[in-house]
Amino acid sequence: PRKATTTTTTTTSPIPIEKQIRCLVLSSGEEIEIASRTVRIAKDWEITVWEQHEPARVVEEYTYGGKNYENTNNENLSLDPFGLVLWPGSIVAAQELQRRQLQNSTVLVLGAGTGMEAQAVAQLGAKKVIATDIHPTTLDLLQYGAKEAGLESIVSARVLDVFAEKELPPCDILVVADVLYNPELAMQVGKRCLEALQREHPPK
């Protein structure tokens, strides 16, 4: 839900795009300020995601409070800077996805973050997008962005820890972009990709 709206201007695109600041009540009940970020993926295609506005406090707590991927059982996983803002790798992934055949496919996104790739594949014709991340706050931002884009009937968000034993959801296309933050995580992501590729009907 929105409680306030203000606007500023950003220059992430050659053409200045209005940046909106809103308040969002998270699934945890906490209220945070969020900001839109609109990125031009192609000449006639832009995607808007929503980030936590001014996440410096979260970065400080992560850096000096001992929150890291070596301790995935931390009780306050929502306080993680990686999934609160858009990463450049997701923009490159969205551009690459234009070259794929996505019509009527089921797409699984690991480490979906704020939802750039999830929105991209939904707009490119996927019939179902399962966007996963370990952090509830990240998924709140992702779902908000999907709803604002009119894609809530296609994009669903699920909490998924790649270190857990839970099987990956079945899919036709598997998207993994910009999630290799340390050797342990990189190794585990590789194992989960291998898990998917060894299925009877592996994803592309």
PDB file of C-alpha atoms in Angstrom:
ATOM      1  CA  PRO A   1       0.000   0.000   0.000  1.00  0.00           C
ATOM      2  CA  ARG A   2       1.052   3.560  -0.691  1.00  0.00           C
ATOM      3  CA  LYS A   3       1.024   6.206   1.999  1.00  0.00           C
ATOM      4  CA  ALA A   4       2.943   9.050   0.399  1.00  0.00           C
ATOM      5  CA  THR A   5       4.265  10.045  -2.993  1.00  0.00           C
ATOM      6  CA  THR A   6       6.941  12.557  -3.944  1.00  0.00           C
ATOM      7  CA  THR A   7       8.999  12.887  -7.099  1.00  0.00           C
ATOM      8  CA  THR A   8      12.584  13.699  -7.988  1.00  0.00           C
ATOM      9  CA  THR A   9      14.554  13.266 -11.179  1.00  0.00           C
ATOM     10  CA  THR A  10      17.110  10.635 -12.097  1.00  0.00           C
ATOM     11  CA  THR A  11      19.420  10.414 -15.097  1.00  0.00           C
ATOM     12  CA  THR A  12      19.953   6.650 -15.349  1.00  0.00           C
ATOM     13  CA  SER A  13      18.704   6.950 -18.929  1.00  0.00           C
ATOM     14  CA  PRO A  14      19.819   9.439 -21.630  1.00  0.00           C
ATOM     15  CA  ILE A  15      16.361  10.938 -21.187  1.00  0.00           C
ATOM     16  CA  PRO A  16      15.634  12.005 -17.562  1.00  0.00           C
ATOM     17  CA  ILE A  17      12.925   9.823 -16.072  1.00  0.00           C
ATOM     18  CA  GLU A  18      10.762  10.822 -13.161  1.00  0.00           C
ATOM     19  CA  LYS A  19      11.709   8.933 -10.022  1.00  0.00           C
ATOM     20  CA  GLN A  20       8.916   8.245  -7.552  1.00  0.00           C
ATOM     21  CA  ILE A  21       9.334   7.866  -3.801  1.00  0.00           C
ATOM     22  CA  ARG A  22       6.619   5.966  -1.915  1.00  0.00           C
ATOM     23  CA  CYS A  23       6.048   4.223   1.385  1.00  0.00           C
ATOM     24  CA  LEU A  24       5.520   0.474   1.403  1.00  0.00           C
ATOM     25  CA  VAL A  25       4.335  -1.700   4.274  1.00  0.00           C
ATOM     26  CA  LEU A  26       6.286  -4.950   4.081  1.00  0.00           C
ATOM     27  CA  SER A  27       4.929  -8.405   4.802  1.00  0.00           C
ATOM     28  CA  SER A  28       6.771  -8.157   8.138  1.00  0.00           C
ATOM     29  CA  GLY A  29       4.696  -5.097   9.053  1.00  0.00           C
ATOM     30  CA  GLU A  30       7.666  -2.745   8.799  1.00  0.00           C
ATOM     31  CA  GLU A  31       7.222   0.401   6.720  1.00  0.00           C
ATOM     32  CA  ILE A  32       9.996   1.556   4.415  1.00  0.00           C
ATOM     33  CA  GLU A  33      10.494   4.187   1.742  1.00  0.00           C
ATOM     34  CA  ILE A  34      10.895   2.789  -1.754  1.00  0.00           C
ATOM     35  CA  ALA A  35      12.047   4.428  -4.983  1.00  0.00           C
ATOM     36  CA  SER A  36      11.333   3.595  -8.597  1.00  0.00           C
ATOM     37  CA  ARG A  37      14.143   2.976 -11.051  1.00  0.00           C
ATOM     38  CA  THR A  38      13.287   2.911 -14.744  1.00  0.00           C
ATOM     39  CA  VAL A  39      15.828   1.364 -17.092  1.00  0.00           C
ATOM     40  CA  ARG A  40      15.833   1.371 -20.870  1.00  0.00           C
ATOM     41  CA  ILE A  41      16.407  -2.221 -21.989  1.00  0.00           C
ATOM     42  CA  ALA A  42      15.983  -1.545 -25.701  1.00  0.00           C
ATOM     43  CA  LYS A  43      15.083   1.389 -27.904  1.00  0.00           C
ATOM     44  CA  ASP A  44      11.347   1.052 -27.290  1.00  0.00           C
ATOM     45  CA  TRP A  45      11.365  -0.931 -24.058  1.00  0.00           C
ATOM     46  CA  GLU A  46      11.705   0.247 -20.478  1.00  0.00           C
ATOM     47  CA  ILE A  47      11.240  -1.644 -17.218  1.00  0.00           C
ATOM     48  CA  THR A  48      10.579  -0.070 -13.828  1.00  0.00           C
ATOM     49  CA  VAL A  49      11.612  -1.793 -10.629  1.00  0.00           C
ATOM     50  CA  TRP A  50      11.309  -0.605  -7.048  1.00  0.00           C
ATOM     51  CA  GLU A  51      14.242  -0.377  -4.640  1.00  0.00           C
ATOM     52  CA  GLN A  52      14.624   0.502  -0.991  1.00  0.00           C
ATOM     53  CA  HIS A  53      15.204   4.239  -0.885  1.00  0.00           C
ATOM     54  CA  GLU A  54      18.558   5.247   0.630  1.00  0.00           C
ATOM     55  CA  PRO A  55      19.575   1.783   1.898  1.00  0.00           C
ATOM     56  CA  ALA A  56      22.727   3.062   3.637  1.00  0.00           C
ATOM     57  CA  ARG A  57      21.488   1.918   7.082  1.00  0.00           C
ATOM     58  CA  VAL A  58      20.999  -1.610   5.798  1.00  0.00           C
ATOM     59  CA  VAL A  59      24.481  -1.632   4.256  1.00  0.00           C
ATOM     60  CA  GLU A  60      25.955  -0.470   7.578  1.00  0.00           C
ATOM     61  CA  GLU A  61      24.144  -3.176   9.528  1.00  0.00           C
ATOM     62  CA  TYR A  62      25.173  -5.834   7.017  1.00  0.00           C
ATOM     63  CA  THR A  63      28.804  -4.705   6.944  1.00  0.00           C
ATOM     64  CA  TYR A  64      29.339  -4.278  10.667  1.00  0.00           C
ATOM     65  CA  GLY A  65      26.652  -6.532  12.114  1.00  0.00           C
ATOM     66  CA  GLY A  66      27.948  -9.858  10.867  1.00  0.00           C
ATOM     67  CA  LYS A  67      25.140 -10.588   8.397  1.00  0.00           C
ATOM     68  CA  ASN A  68      26.484 -12.604   5.478  1.00  0.00           C
ATOM     69  CA  TYR A  69      25.802 -15.574   3.238  1.00  0.00           C
ATOM     70  CA  GLU A  70      27.835 -17.882   5.478  1.00  0.00           C
ATOM     71  CA  ASN A  71      25.035 -17.585   8.027  1.00  0.00           C
ATOM     72  CA  THR A  72      21.784 -18.094   6.197  1.00  0.00           C
ATOM     73  CA  ASN A  73      19.970 -18.838   9.454  1.00  0.00           C
ATOM     74  CA  ASN A  74      20.183 -15.227  10.566  1.00  0.00           C
ATOM     75  CA  GLU A  75      16.866 -14.188  12.104  1.00  0.00           C
ATOM     76  CA  ASN A  76      16.785 -10.865  10.273  1.00  0.00           C
ATOM     77  CA  LEU A  77      17.402 -11.916   6.689  1.00  0.00           C
ATOM     78  CA  SER A  78      15.260  -9.048   5.424  1.00  0.00           C
ATOM     79  CA  LEU A  79      18.131  -6.713   6.281  1.00  0.00           C
ATOM     80  CA  ASP A  80      20.355  -7.523   3.336  1.00  0.00           C
ATOM     81  CA  PRO A  81      21.607  -4.940   0.843  1.00  0.00           C
ATOM     82  CA  PHE A  82      22.057  -7.286  -2.119  1.00  0.00           C
ATOM     83  CA  GLY A  83      18.373  -7.653  -2.935  1.00  0.00           C
ATOM     84  CA  LEU A  84      17.248  -4.136  -2.064  1.00  0.00           C
ATOM     85  CA  VAL A  85      18.609  -2.364  -5.148  1.00  0.00           C
ATOM     86  CA  LEU A  86      18.933  -3.090  -8.851  1.00  0.00           C
ATOM     87  CA  TRP A  87      22.197  -4.685  -9.962  1.00  0.00           C
ATOM     88  CA  PRO A  88      23.724  -4.043 -13.430  1.00  0.00           C
ATOM     89  CA  GLY A  89      23.931  -7.766 -14.162  1.00  0.00           C
ATOM     90  CA  SER A  90      20.154  -8.022 -14.194  1.00  0.00           C
ATOM     91  CA  ILE A  91      19.958  -5.369 -16.907  1.00  0.00           C
ATOM     92  CA  VAL A  92      22.384  -7.327 -19.092  1.00  0.00           C
ATOM     93  CA  ALA A  93      20.357 -10.488 -18.407  1.00  0.00           C
ATOM     94  CA  ALA A  94      17.134  -8.760 -19.457  1.00  0.00           C
ATOM     95  CA  GLN A  95      18.760  -7.641 -22.697  1.00  0.00           C
ATOM     96  CA  GLU A  96      20.044 -11.166 -23.367  1.00  0.00           C
ATOM     97  CA  LEU A  97      16.599 -12.648 -22.711  1.00  0.00           C
ATOM     98  CA  GLN A  98      15.228 -10.791 -25.742  1.00  0.00           C
ATOM     99  CA  ARG A  99      17.075 -13.357 -27.867  1.00  0.00           C
ATOM    100  CA  ARG A 100      15.341 -16.337 -26.262  1.00  0.00           C
ATOM    101  CA  GLN A 101      12.089 -18.038 -27.194  1.00  0.00           C
ATOM    102  CA  LEU A 102       9.934 -17.443 -24.110  1.00  0.00           C
ATOM    103  CA  GLN A 103       6.400 -17.640 -25.461  1.00  0.00           C
ATOM    104  CA  ASN A 104       4.113 -19.714 -23.200  1.00  0.00           C
ATOM    105  CA  SER A 105       7.038 -20.935 -21.093  1.00  0.00           C
ATOM    106  CA  THR A 106       7.422 -21.341 -17.342  1.00  0.00           C
ATOM    107  CA  VAL A 107      10.470 -19.411 -16.167  1.00  0.00           C
ATOM    108  CA  LEU A 108      12.270 -19.860 -12.844  1.00  0.00           C
ATOM    109  CA  VAL A 109      14.493 -17.019 -11.640  1.00  0.00           C
ATOM    110  CA  LEU A 110      16.993 -17.731  -8.853  1.00  0.00           C
ATOM    111  CA  GLY A 111      18.092 -14.708  -6.856  1.00  0.00           C
ATOM    112  CA  ALA A 112      15.469 -12.565  -8.558  1.00  0.00           C
ATOM    113  CA  GLY A 113      16.228  -9.426  -6.526  1.00  0.00           C
ATOM    114  CA  THR A 114      14.029  -6.458  -7.342  1.00  0.00           C
ATOM    115  CA  GLY A 115      12.563  -8.265 -10.340  1.00  0.00           C
ATOM    116  CA  MET A 116      14.194  -6.957 -13.505  1.00  0.00           C
ATOM    117  CA  GLU A 117      14.536 -10.378 -15.154  1.00  0.00           C
ATOM    118  CA  ALA A 118      11.131 -11.529 -13.860  1.00  0.00           C
ATOM    119  CA  GLN A 119       9.389  -8.544 -15.427  1.00  0.00           C
ATOM    120  CA  ALA A 120      11.418  -8.927 -18.611  1.00  0.00           C
ATOM    121  CA  VAL A 121      10.453 -12.552 -19.265  1.00  0.00           C
ATOM    122  CA  ALA A 122       6.819 -11.838 -18.374  1.00  0.00           C
ATOM    123  CA  GLN A 123       6.719  -9.018 -20.909  1.00  0.00           C
ATOM    124  CA  LEU A 124       8.460 -11.229 -23.473  1.00  0.00           C
ATOM    125  CA  GLY A 125       5.668 -13.783 -23.402  1.00  0.00           C
ATOM    126  CA  ALA A 126       6.282 -16.226 -20.548  1.00  0.00           C
ATOM    127  CA  LYS A 127       3.008 -17.649 -19.250  1.00  0.00           C
ATOM    128  CA  LYS A 128       4.335 -18.145 -15.712  1.00  0.00           C
ATOM    129  CA  VAL A 129       7.311 -16.657 -13.852  1.00  0.00           C
ATOM    130  CA  ILE A 130       8.470 -18.031 -10.508  1.00  0.00           C
ATOM    131  CA  ALA A 131      10.755 -15.407  -8.990  1.00  0.00           C
ATOM    132  CA  THR A 132      12.731 -16.617  -5.978  1.00  0.00           C
ATOM    133  CA  ASP A 133      14.997 -15.051  -3.404  1.00  0.00           C
ATOM    134  CA  ILE A 134      15.952 -15.756   0.187  1.00  0.00           C
ATOM    135  CA  HIS A 135      14.875 -12.387   1.582  1.00  0.00           C
ATOM    136  CA  PRO A 136      11.214 -11.465   2.246  1.00  0.00           C
ATOM    137  CA  THR A 137      11.872  -7.738   1.835  1.00  0.00           C
ATOM    138  CA  THR A 138      13.350  -8.350  -1.608  1.00  0.00           C
ATOM    139  CA  LEU A 139      10.276 -10.299  -2.633  1.00  0.00           C
ATOM    140  CA  ASP A 140       7.995  -7.556  -1.305  1.00  0.00           C
ATOM    141  CA  LEU A 141       9.789  -5.099  -3.607  1.00  0.00           C
ATOM    142  CA  LEU A 142       9.580  -7.552  -6.504  1.00  0.00           C
ATOM    143  CA  GLN A 143       5.868  -8.173  -6.045  1.00  0.00           C
ATOM    144  CA  TYR A 144       5.177  -4.458  -5.755  1.00  0.00           C
ATOM    145  CA  GLY A 145       7.004  -3.840  -9.032  1.00  0.00           C
ATOM    146  CA  ALA A 146       5.179  -6.668 -10.795  1.00  0.00           C
ATOM    147  CA  LYS A 147       1.828  -5.329  -9.617  1.00  0.00           C
ATOM    148  CA  GLU A 148       2.669  -1.790 -10.728  1.00  0.00           C
ATOM    149  CA  ALA A 149       3.589  -3.179 -14.144  1.00  0.00           C
ATOM    150  CA  GLY A 150       0.332  -5.142 -14.383  1.00  0.00           C
ATOM    151  CA  LEU A 151       2.155  -8.481 -14.290  1.00  0.00           C
ATOM    152  CA  GLU A 152       0.934  -9.871 -10.966  1.00  0.00           C
ATOM    153  CA  SER A 153      -1.058 -12.627 -12.699  1.00  0.00           C
ATOM    154  CA  ILE A 154       2.134 -13.923 -14.365  1.00  0.00           C
ATOM    155  CA  VAL A 155       4.860 -13.262 -11.783  1.00  0.00           C
ATOM    156  CA  SER A 156       4.756 -15.034  -8.434  1.00  0.00           C
ATOM    157  CA  ALA A 157       7.350 -14.607  -5.696  1.00  0.00           C
ATOM    158  CA  ARG A 158       8.631 -17.423  -3.488  1.00  0.00           C
ATOM    159  CA  VAL A 159      11.185 -17.584  -0.700  1.00  0.00           C
ATOM    160  CA  LEU A 160      13.911 -20.021  -1.716  1.00  0.00           C
ATOM    161  CA  ASP A 161      17.257 -20.680  -0.045  1.00  0.00           C
ATOM    162  CA  VAL A 162      19.614 -22.343  -2.518  1.00  0.00           C
ATOM    163  CA  PHE A 163      21.413 -23.973   0.430  1.00  0.00           C
ATOM    164  CA  ALA A 164      18.229 -25.733   1.562  1.00  0.00           C
ATOM    165  CA  GLU A 165      17.327 -29.258   0.446  1.00  0.00           C
ATOM    166  CA  LYS A 166      14.043 -28.211  -1.140  1.00  0.00           C
ATOM    167  CA  GLU A 167      13.819 -29.118  -4.834  1.00  0.00           C
ATOM    168  CA  LEU A 168      13.690 -26.375  -7.419  1.00  0.00           C
ATOM    169  CA  PRO A 169      10.270 -25.805  -8.991  1.00  0.00           C
ATOM    170  CA  PRO A 170       9.923 -27.307 -12.492  1.00  0.00           C
ATOM    171  CA  CYS A 171      10.497 -24.871 -15.332  1.00  0.00           C
ATOM    172  CA  ASP A 172      11.205 -24.546 -19.055  1.00  0.00           C
ATOM    173  CA  ILE A 173      13.733 -21.719 -18.641  1.00  0.00           C
ATOM    174  CA  LEU A 174      16.113 -21.174 -15.710  1.00  0.00           C
ATOM    175  CA  VAL A 175      17.518 -17.667 -15.173  1.00  0.00           C
ATOM    176  CA  VAL A 176      20.462 -17.088 -12.824  1.00  0.00           C
ATOM    177  CA  ALA A 177      22.194 -13.717 -13.040  1.00  0.00           C
ATOM    178  CA  ASP A 178      24.582 -11.763 -10.801  1.00  0.00           C
ATOM    179  CA  VAL A 179      24.237 -13.951  -7.705  1.00  0.00           C
ATOM    180  CA  LEU A 180      27.793 -15.297  -7.260  1.00  0.00           C
ATOM    181  CA  TYR A 181      28.917 -13.190  -4.305  1.00  0.00           C
ATOM    182  CA  ASN A 182      31.412 -15.613  -2.742  1.00  0.00           C
ATOM    183  CA  PRO A 183      32.921 -19.060  -3.478  1.00  0.00           C
ATOM    184  CA  GLU A 184      30.464 -20.927  -1.241  1.00  0.00           C
ATOM    185  CA  LEU A 185      27.423 -19.371  -2.870  1.00  0.00           C
ATOM    186  CA  ALA A 186      28.867 -19.791  -6.362  1.00  0.00           C
ATOM    187  CA  MET A 187      29.451 -23.499  -5.723  1.00  0.00           C
ATOM    188  CA  GLN A 188      25.925 -24.004  -4.400  1.00  0.00           C
ATOM    189  CA  VAL A 189      24.308 -22.133  -7.281  1.00  0.00           C
ATOM    190  CA  GLY A 190      26.289 -24.352  -9.651  1.00  0.00           C
ATOM    191  CA  LYS A 191      24.968 -27.447  -7.867  1.00  0.00           C
ATOM    192  CA  ARG A 192      21.377 -26.214  -8.133  1.00  0.00           C
ATOM    193  CA  CYS A 193      21.803 -25.500 -11.844  1.00  0.00           C
ATOM    194  CA  LEU A 194      23.210 -29.021 -12.318  1.00  0.00           C
ATOM    195  CA  GLU A 195      20.228 -30.380 -10.388  1.00  0.00           C
ATOM    196  CA  ALA A 196      17.888 -28.712 -12.861  1.00  0.00           C
ATOM    197  CA  LEU A 197      19.872 -29.786 -15.927  1.00  0.00           C
ATOM    198  CA  GLN A 198      19.882 -33.451 -14.870  1.00  0.00           C
ATOM    199  CA  ARG A 199      16.101 -33.688 -14.872  1.00  0.00           C
ATOM    200  CA  GLU A 200      14.265 -35.757 -17.457  1.00  0.00           C
ATOM    201  CA  HIS A 201      13.053 -32.529 -19.047  1.00  0.00           C
ATOM    202  CA  PRO A 202      15.788 -29.996 -18.270  1.00  0.00           C
ATOM    203  CA  PRO A 203      15.263 -26.255 -18.630  1.00  0.00           C
ATOM    204  CA  LYS A 204      17.005 -24.220 -21.294  1.00  0.00           C
TER     205      LYS A 204
END
